[in-house]
Short mmCIF file of C-alpha atoms in Angstrom, two decimals:
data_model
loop_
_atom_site.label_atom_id
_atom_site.label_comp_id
_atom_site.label_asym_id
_atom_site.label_seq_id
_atom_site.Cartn_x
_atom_site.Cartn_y
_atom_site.Cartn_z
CA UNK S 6 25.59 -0.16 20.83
CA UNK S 7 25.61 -0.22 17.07
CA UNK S 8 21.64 -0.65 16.58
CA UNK S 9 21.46 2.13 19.58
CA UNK S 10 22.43 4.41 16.67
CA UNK S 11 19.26 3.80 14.73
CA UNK S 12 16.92 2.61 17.95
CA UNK S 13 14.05 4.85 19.26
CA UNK S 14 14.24 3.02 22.61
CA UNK S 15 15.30 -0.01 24.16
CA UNK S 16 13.15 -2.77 25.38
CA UNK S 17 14.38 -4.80 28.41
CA UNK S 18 12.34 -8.10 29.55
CA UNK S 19 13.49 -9.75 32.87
CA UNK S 20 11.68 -12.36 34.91
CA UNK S 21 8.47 -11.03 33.65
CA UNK S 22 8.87 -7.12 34.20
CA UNK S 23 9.50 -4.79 31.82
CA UNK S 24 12.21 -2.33 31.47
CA UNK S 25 12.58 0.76 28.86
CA UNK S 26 15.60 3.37 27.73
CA UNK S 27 14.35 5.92 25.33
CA UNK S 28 16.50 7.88 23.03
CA UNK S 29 14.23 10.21 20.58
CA UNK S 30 10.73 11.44 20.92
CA UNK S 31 8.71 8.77 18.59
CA UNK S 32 5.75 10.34 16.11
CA UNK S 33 2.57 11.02 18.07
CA UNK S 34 2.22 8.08 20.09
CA UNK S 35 3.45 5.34 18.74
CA UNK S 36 6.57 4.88 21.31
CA UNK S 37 3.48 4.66 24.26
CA UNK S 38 1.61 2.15 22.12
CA UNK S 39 4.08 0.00 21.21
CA UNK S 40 5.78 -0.74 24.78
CA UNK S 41 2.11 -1.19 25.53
CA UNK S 42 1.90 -4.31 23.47
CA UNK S 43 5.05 -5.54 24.86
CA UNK S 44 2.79 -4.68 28.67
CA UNK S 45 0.13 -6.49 27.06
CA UNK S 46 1.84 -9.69 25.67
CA UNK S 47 3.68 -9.96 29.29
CA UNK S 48 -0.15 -10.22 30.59
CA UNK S 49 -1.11 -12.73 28.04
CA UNK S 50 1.57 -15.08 28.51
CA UNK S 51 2.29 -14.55 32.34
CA UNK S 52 5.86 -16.77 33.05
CA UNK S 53 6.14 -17.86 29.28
CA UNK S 54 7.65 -14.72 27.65
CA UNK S 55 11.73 -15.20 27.75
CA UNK S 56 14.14 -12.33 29.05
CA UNK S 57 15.32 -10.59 25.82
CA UNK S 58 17.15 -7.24 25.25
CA UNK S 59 15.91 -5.77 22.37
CA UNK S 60 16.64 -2.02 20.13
CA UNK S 61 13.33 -0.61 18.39
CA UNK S 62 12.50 2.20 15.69
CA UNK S 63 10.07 3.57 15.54
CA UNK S 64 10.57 5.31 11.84
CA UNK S 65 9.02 4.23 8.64
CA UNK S 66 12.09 3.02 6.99
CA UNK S 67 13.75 0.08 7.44
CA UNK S 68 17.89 1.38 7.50
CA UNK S 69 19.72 -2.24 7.71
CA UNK S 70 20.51 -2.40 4.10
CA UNK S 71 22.17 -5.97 3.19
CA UNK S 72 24.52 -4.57 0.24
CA UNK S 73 26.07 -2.57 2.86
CA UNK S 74 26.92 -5.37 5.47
CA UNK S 75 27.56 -7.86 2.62
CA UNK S 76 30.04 -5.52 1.21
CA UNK S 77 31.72 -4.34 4.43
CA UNK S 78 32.17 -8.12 6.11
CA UNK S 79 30.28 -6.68 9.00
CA UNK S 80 27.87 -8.51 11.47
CA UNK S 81 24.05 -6.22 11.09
CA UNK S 82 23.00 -5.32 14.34
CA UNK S 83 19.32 -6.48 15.33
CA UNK S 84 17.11 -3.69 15.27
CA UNK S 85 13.06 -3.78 15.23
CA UNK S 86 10.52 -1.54 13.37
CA UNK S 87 7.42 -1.82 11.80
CA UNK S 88 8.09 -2.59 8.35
CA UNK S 89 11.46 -4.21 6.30
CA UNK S 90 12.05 -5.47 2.63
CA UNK S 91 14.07 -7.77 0.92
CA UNK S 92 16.96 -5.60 1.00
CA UNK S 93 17.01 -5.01 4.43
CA UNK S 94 17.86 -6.87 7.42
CA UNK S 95 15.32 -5.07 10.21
CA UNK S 96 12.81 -7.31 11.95
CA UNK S 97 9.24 -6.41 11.75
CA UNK S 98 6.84 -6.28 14.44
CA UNK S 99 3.29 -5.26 14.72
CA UNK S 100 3.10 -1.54 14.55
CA UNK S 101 0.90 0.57 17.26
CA UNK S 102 -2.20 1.13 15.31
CA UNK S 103 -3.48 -2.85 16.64
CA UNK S 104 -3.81 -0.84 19.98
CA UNK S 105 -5.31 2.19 18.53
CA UNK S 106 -4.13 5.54 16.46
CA UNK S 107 -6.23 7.79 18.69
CA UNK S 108 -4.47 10.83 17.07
CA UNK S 109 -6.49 10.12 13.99
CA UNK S 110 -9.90 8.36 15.55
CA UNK S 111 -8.70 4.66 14.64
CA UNK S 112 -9.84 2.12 17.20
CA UNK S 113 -7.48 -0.63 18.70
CA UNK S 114 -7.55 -3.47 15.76
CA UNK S 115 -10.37 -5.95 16.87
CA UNK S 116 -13.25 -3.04 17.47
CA UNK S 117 -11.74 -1.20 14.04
CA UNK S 118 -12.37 -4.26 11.83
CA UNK S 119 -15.43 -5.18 13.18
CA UNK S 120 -16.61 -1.50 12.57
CA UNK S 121 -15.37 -1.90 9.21
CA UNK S 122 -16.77 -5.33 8.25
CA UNK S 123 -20.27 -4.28 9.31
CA UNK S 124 -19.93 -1.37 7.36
CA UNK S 125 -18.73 -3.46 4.57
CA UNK S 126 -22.11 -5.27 4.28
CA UNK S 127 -24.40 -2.27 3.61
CA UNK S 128 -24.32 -2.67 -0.03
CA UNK S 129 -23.85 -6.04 -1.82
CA UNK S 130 -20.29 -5.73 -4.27
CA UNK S 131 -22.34 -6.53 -7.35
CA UNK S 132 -24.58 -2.62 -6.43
CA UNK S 133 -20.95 -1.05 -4.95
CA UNK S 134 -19.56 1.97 -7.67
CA UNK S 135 -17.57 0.13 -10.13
CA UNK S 136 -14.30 2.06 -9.71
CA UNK S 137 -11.18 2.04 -8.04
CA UNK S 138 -11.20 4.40 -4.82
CA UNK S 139 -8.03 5.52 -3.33
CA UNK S 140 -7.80 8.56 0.02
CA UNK S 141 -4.73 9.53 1.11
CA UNK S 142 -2.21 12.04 1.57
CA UNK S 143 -0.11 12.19 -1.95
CA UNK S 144 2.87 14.72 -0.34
CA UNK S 145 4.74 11.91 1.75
CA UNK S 146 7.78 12.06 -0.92
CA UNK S 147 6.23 8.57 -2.36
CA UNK S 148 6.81 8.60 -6.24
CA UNK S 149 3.82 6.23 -6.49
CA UNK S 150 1.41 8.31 -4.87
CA UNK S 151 2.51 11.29 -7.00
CA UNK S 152 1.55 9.12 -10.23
CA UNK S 153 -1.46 7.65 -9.38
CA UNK S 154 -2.97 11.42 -8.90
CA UNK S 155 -2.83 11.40 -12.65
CA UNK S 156 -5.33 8.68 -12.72
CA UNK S 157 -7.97 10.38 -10.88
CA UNK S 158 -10.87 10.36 -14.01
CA UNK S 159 -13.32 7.92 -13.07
CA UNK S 160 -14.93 7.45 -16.72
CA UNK S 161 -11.50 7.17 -18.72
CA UNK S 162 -9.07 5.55 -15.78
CA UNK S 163 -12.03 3.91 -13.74
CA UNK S 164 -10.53 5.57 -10.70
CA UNK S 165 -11.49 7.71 -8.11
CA UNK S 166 -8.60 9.25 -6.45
CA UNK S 167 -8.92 11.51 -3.29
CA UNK S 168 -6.34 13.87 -1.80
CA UNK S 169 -6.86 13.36 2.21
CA UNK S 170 -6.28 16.76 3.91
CA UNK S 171 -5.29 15.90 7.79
CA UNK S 172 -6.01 19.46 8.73
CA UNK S 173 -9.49 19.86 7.38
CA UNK S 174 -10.08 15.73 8.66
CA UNK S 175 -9.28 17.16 12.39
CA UNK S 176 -11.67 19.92 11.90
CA UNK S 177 -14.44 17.61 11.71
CA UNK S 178 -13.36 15.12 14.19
CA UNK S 179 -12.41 12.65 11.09
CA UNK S 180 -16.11 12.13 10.13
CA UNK S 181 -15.79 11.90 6.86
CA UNK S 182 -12.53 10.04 6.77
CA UNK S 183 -14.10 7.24 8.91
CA UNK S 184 -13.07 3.84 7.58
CA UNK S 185 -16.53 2.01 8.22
CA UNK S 186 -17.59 4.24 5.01
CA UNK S 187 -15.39 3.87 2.82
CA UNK S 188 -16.28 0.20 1.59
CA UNK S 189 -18.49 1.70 -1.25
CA UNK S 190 -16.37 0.88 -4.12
CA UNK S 191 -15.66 -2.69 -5.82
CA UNK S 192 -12.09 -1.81 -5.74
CA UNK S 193 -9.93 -0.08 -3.34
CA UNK S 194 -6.27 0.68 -4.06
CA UNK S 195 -3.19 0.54 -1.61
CA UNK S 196 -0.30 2.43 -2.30
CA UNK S 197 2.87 2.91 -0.43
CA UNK S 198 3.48 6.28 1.03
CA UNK S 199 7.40 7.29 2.40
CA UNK S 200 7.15 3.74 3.55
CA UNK S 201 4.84 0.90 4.37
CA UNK S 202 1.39 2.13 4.99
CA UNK S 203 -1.11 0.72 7.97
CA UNK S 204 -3.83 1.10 5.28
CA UNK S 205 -3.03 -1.80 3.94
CA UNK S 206 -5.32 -3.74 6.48
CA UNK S 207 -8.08 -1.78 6.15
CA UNK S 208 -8.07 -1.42 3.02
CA UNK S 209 -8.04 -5.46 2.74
CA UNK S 210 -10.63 -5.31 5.43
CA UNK S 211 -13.66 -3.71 3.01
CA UNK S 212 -13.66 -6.56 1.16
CA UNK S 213 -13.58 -4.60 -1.81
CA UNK S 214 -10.83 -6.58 -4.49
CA UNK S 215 -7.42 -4.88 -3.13
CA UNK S 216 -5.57 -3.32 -6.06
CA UNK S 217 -2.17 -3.63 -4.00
CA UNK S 218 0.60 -1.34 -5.89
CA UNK S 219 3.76 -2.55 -6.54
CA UNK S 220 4.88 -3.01 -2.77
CA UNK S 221 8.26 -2.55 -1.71
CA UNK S 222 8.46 -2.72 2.01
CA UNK S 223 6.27 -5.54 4.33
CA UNK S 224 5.11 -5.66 7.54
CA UNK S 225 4.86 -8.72 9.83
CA UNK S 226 1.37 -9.93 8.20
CA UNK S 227 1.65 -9.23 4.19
CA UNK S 228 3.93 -11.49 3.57
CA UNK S 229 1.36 -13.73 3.78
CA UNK S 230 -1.30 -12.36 1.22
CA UNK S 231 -1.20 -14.36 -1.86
CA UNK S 232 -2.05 -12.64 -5.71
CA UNK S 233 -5.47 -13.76 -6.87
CA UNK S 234 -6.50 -15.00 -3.72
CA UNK S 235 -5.98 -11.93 -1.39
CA UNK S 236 -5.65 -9.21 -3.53
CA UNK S 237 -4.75 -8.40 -7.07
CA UNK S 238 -1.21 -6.88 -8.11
CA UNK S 239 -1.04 -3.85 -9.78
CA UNK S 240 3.32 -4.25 -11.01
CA UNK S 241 2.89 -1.66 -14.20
CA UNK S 242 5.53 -1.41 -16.39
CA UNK S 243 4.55 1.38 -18.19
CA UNK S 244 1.64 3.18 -16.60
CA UNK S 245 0.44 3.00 -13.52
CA UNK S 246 -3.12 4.39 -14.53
CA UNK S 247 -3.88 1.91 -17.81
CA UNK S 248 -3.01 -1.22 -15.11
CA UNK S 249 -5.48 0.27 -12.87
CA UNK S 250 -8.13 0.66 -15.60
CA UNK S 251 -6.84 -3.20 -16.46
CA UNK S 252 -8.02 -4.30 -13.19
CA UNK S 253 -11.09 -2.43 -13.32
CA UNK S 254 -12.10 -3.40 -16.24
CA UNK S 255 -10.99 -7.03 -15.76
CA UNK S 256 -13.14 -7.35 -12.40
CA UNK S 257 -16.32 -5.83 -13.77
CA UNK S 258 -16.05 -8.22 -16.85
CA UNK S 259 -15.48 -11.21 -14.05
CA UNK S 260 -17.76 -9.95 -11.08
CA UNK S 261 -17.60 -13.07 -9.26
CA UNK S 262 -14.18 -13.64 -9.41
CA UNK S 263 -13.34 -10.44 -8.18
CA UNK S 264 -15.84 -10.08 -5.53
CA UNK S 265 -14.43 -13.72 -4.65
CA UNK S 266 -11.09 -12.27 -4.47
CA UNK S 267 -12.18 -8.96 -2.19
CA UNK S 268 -13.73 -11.91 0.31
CA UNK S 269 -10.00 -13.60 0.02
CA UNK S 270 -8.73 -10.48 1.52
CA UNK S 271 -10.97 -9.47 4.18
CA UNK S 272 -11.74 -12.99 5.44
CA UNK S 273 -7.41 -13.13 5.31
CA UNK S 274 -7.62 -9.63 8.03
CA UNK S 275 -10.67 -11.26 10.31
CA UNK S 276 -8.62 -14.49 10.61
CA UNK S 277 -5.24 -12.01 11.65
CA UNK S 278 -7.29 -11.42 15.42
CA UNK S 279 -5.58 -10.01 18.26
CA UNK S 280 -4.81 -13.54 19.58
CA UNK S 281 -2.86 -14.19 16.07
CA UNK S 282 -0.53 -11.01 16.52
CA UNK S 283 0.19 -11.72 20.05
CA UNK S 284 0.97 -15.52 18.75
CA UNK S 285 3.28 -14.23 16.39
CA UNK S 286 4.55 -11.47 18.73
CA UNK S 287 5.38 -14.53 21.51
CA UNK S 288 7.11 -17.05 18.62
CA UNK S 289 9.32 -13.74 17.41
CA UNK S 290 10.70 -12.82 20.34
CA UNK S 291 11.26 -15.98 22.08
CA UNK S 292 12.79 -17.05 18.45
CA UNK S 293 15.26 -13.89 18.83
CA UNK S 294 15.59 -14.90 22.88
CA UNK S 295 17.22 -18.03 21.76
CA UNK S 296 20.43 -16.46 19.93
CA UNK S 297 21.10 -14.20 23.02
CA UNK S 298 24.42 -15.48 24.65
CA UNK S 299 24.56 -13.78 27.84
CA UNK S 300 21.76 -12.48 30.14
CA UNK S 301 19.74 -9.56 29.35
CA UNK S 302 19.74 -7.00 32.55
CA UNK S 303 18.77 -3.53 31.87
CA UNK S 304 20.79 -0.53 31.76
CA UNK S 305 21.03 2.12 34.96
CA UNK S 306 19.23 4.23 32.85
CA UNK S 307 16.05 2.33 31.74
CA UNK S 308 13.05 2.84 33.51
CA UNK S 309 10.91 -0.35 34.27
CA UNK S 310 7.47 0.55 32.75
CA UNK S 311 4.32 -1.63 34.14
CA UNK S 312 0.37 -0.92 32.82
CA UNK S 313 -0.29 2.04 35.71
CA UNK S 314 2.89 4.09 34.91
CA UNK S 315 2.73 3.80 31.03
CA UNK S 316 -1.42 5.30 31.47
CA UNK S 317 0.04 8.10 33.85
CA UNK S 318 1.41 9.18 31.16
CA UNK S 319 -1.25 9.06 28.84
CA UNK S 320 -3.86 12.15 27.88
CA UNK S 321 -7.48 11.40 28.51
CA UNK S 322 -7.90 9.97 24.92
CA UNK S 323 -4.54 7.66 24.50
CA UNK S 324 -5.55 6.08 28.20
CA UNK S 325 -9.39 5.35 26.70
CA UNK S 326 -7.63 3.30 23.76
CA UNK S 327 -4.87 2.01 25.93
CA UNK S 328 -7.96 0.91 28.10
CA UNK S 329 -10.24 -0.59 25.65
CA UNK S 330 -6.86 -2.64 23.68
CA UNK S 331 -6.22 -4.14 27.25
CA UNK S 332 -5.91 -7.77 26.69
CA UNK S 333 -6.56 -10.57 29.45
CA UNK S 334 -4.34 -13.56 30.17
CA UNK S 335 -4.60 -16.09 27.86
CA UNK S 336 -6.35 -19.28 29.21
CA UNK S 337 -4.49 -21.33 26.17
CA UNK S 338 -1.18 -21.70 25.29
CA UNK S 339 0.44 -19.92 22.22
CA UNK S 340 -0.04 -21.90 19.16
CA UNK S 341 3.04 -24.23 18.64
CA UNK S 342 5.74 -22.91 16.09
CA UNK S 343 6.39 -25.75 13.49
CA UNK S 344 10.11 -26.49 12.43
CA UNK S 345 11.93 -23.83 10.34
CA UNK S 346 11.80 -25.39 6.62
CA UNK S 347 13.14 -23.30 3.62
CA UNK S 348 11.45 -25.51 1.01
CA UNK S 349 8.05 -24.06 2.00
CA UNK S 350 9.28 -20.30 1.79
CA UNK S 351 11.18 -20.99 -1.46
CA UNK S 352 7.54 -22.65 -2.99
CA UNK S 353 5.59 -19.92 -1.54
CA UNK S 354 7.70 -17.25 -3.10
CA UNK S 355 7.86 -18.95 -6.66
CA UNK S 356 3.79 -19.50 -6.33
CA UNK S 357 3.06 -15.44 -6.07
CA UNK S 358 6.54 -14.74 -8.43
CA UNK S 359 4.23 -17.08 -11.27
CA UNK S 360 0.56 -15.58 -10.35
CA UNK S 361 2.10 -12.64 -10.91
CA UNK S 362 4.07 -12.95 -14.09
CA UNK S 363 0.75 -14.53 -15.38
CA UNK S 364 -1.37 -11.52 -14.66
CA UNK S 365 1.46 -9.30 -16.38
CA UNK S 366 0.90 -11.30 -19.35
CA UNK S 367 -2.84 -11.22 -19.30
CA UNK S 368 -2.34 -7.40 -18.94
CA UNK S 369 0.10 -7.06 -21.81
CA UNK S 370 -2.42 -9.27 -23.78
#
């Protein structure tokens, strides 16, 4: 009842069927998609996904904060969303866009990065423009976003910095904000909007070097990107636009390095297939299954939701990319969890705390 208070909708799994209580209207259709993944992972794994009663967001912001509980003595209640940080005890899941965003013309996840790693190979990185290219919408209340428009001169800041305007985009059916052509530049630049972004895997997908800013909030996957390998951290202390020019400068004085670095990334998002997300989606909630100490049953007034009702609801264009992100049942078994060991986390997190620091120096340098 506590998480109810933040939760978009409830998610009820027993013996195999599906069961949903909704409480707010989600944005566009992300509510649709994401019970459709839950639909989806129930047909991949017939008889292996557990009962679980779940609560899920569907805002940007994670709203669990730690300080708060820590403070209080209070017990957090589990709530999902797409996105959490370090401050925050919300549990991230895949967000709808790996089934399709049809509102703005991006394809379910497997069709979309194959779109965009073809388009990715019609120039060479060495003969791509030698600047940093960022498109997006600045006016998302994202203090980032409202500096790095000051960086937009390509000669003095080596960046190219476009203002993406969603009305004129839906005039021309989002031709020109396609993501298959945008893979022109040797560097592309992610930057966090009101929240976490779902640019960040196509942006990684162009195999352009990733100049990630300064990145506050994670989803399920970029936790496991690793500086200098993946991507390249832009953490300025000063000025956002000379750390930019930096790693501009710094890539076309080291070419192979960086293009080496822009193939870390993208080769990272074509290993992260559909089969990996519902992997991870299976091991999360049968993880979260096992501290449930009673039996999930769901509400009187929940709903139980299968494929055919869910696409009765769709519109002619949500039920083609519900359609086409249909998965099929999975002739192998989920990849096997290995045992929970905080060593490794602790030695990851003090390997990209020292690539970093080590770039800052080079920067300051």
């Amino acid at each position: 009842m506590e998480a109810k208070k933040s939760a978009a909708f409830r998610i009820t799994i027993v013996d195999g069927r599906l069961y949903a209580d909704f409480y707010y209207d989600c944005v566009q259709s992300r509510a649709m998609f994401t019970v459709w993944s839950f639909l989806q992972l129930l047909k991949r794994y017939p008889g292996l996904v557990p009962d679980v009663d779940l609560m899920f967001d569907c805002m940007d912001r994670p709203v669990l904060n730690r300080t708060e509980y820590s403070s209080t003595g209070q017990i957090p209640p589990p709530l999902f969303r797409y996105c959490t940080t370090n401050a925050h005890f919300d549990i991230p899941f895949p967000d709808w866009s790996f089934w399709g965003w049809p509102e703005v013309n991006i394809e379910p996840w497997d069709d979309e990065f194959r779109s965009i790693k073809q388009g990715s190979q019609a120039k060479e990185w060495i003969k791509r423009w030698p600047r940093a290219y960022w498109k997006g919408n600045p006016d998302v209340l994202s203090p980032v976003r409202t500096e790095l428009m000051r960086c937009n001169h390509s000669r003095f800041w080596g960046a190219q910095i476009m203002r993406q305007n969603w009305l004129e985009e839906a005039k021309g059916g989002y031709e020109q904000s396609k993501l298959s052509n945008q893979c022109k530049h040797r560097y592309k630049i992610y930057a966090e909007g009101y929240a976490w972004s779902v640019s960040l895997k196509y942006i990684l997908s162009c195999g352009s070097l990733a100049l990630i800013i300064s990145p506050q909030y994670e989803d399920f996957f970029s936790r496991g990107l690793l500086p200098r390998e993946n991507y390249w951290p832009i953490y300025p202390t000063t000025d956002l636009c000379r750390s930019i020019k930096f790693a501009v400068e710094w890539g076309n004085r080291n070419p192979s390095e960086a293009e080496s670095i822009g193939r870390g990334g993208q080769d990272f998002m074509e290993n992260l297939s559909m089969e990996k997300v519902y992997e991870y989606m299976y091991h999360l909630i049968s993880e979260y299954s096992k501290l449930q100490h009673f039996k999930p049953y769901p509400p009187s007034s929940a709903q139980e939701v299968c494929m055919e009702s869910l696409l009765c609801y769709a519109d002619p264009k949500q039920r083609d990319f519900l359609e086409r992100s249909a998965t099929s049942t999975s002739s192998l078994l989920p990849c096997t969890l290995p045992s929970a060991d905080p060593d490794i986390i602790k030695t990851w997190i003090r390997k990209k705390e020292k690539v970093i620091a080590d770039l800052q120096k080079l920067e300051k340098t």
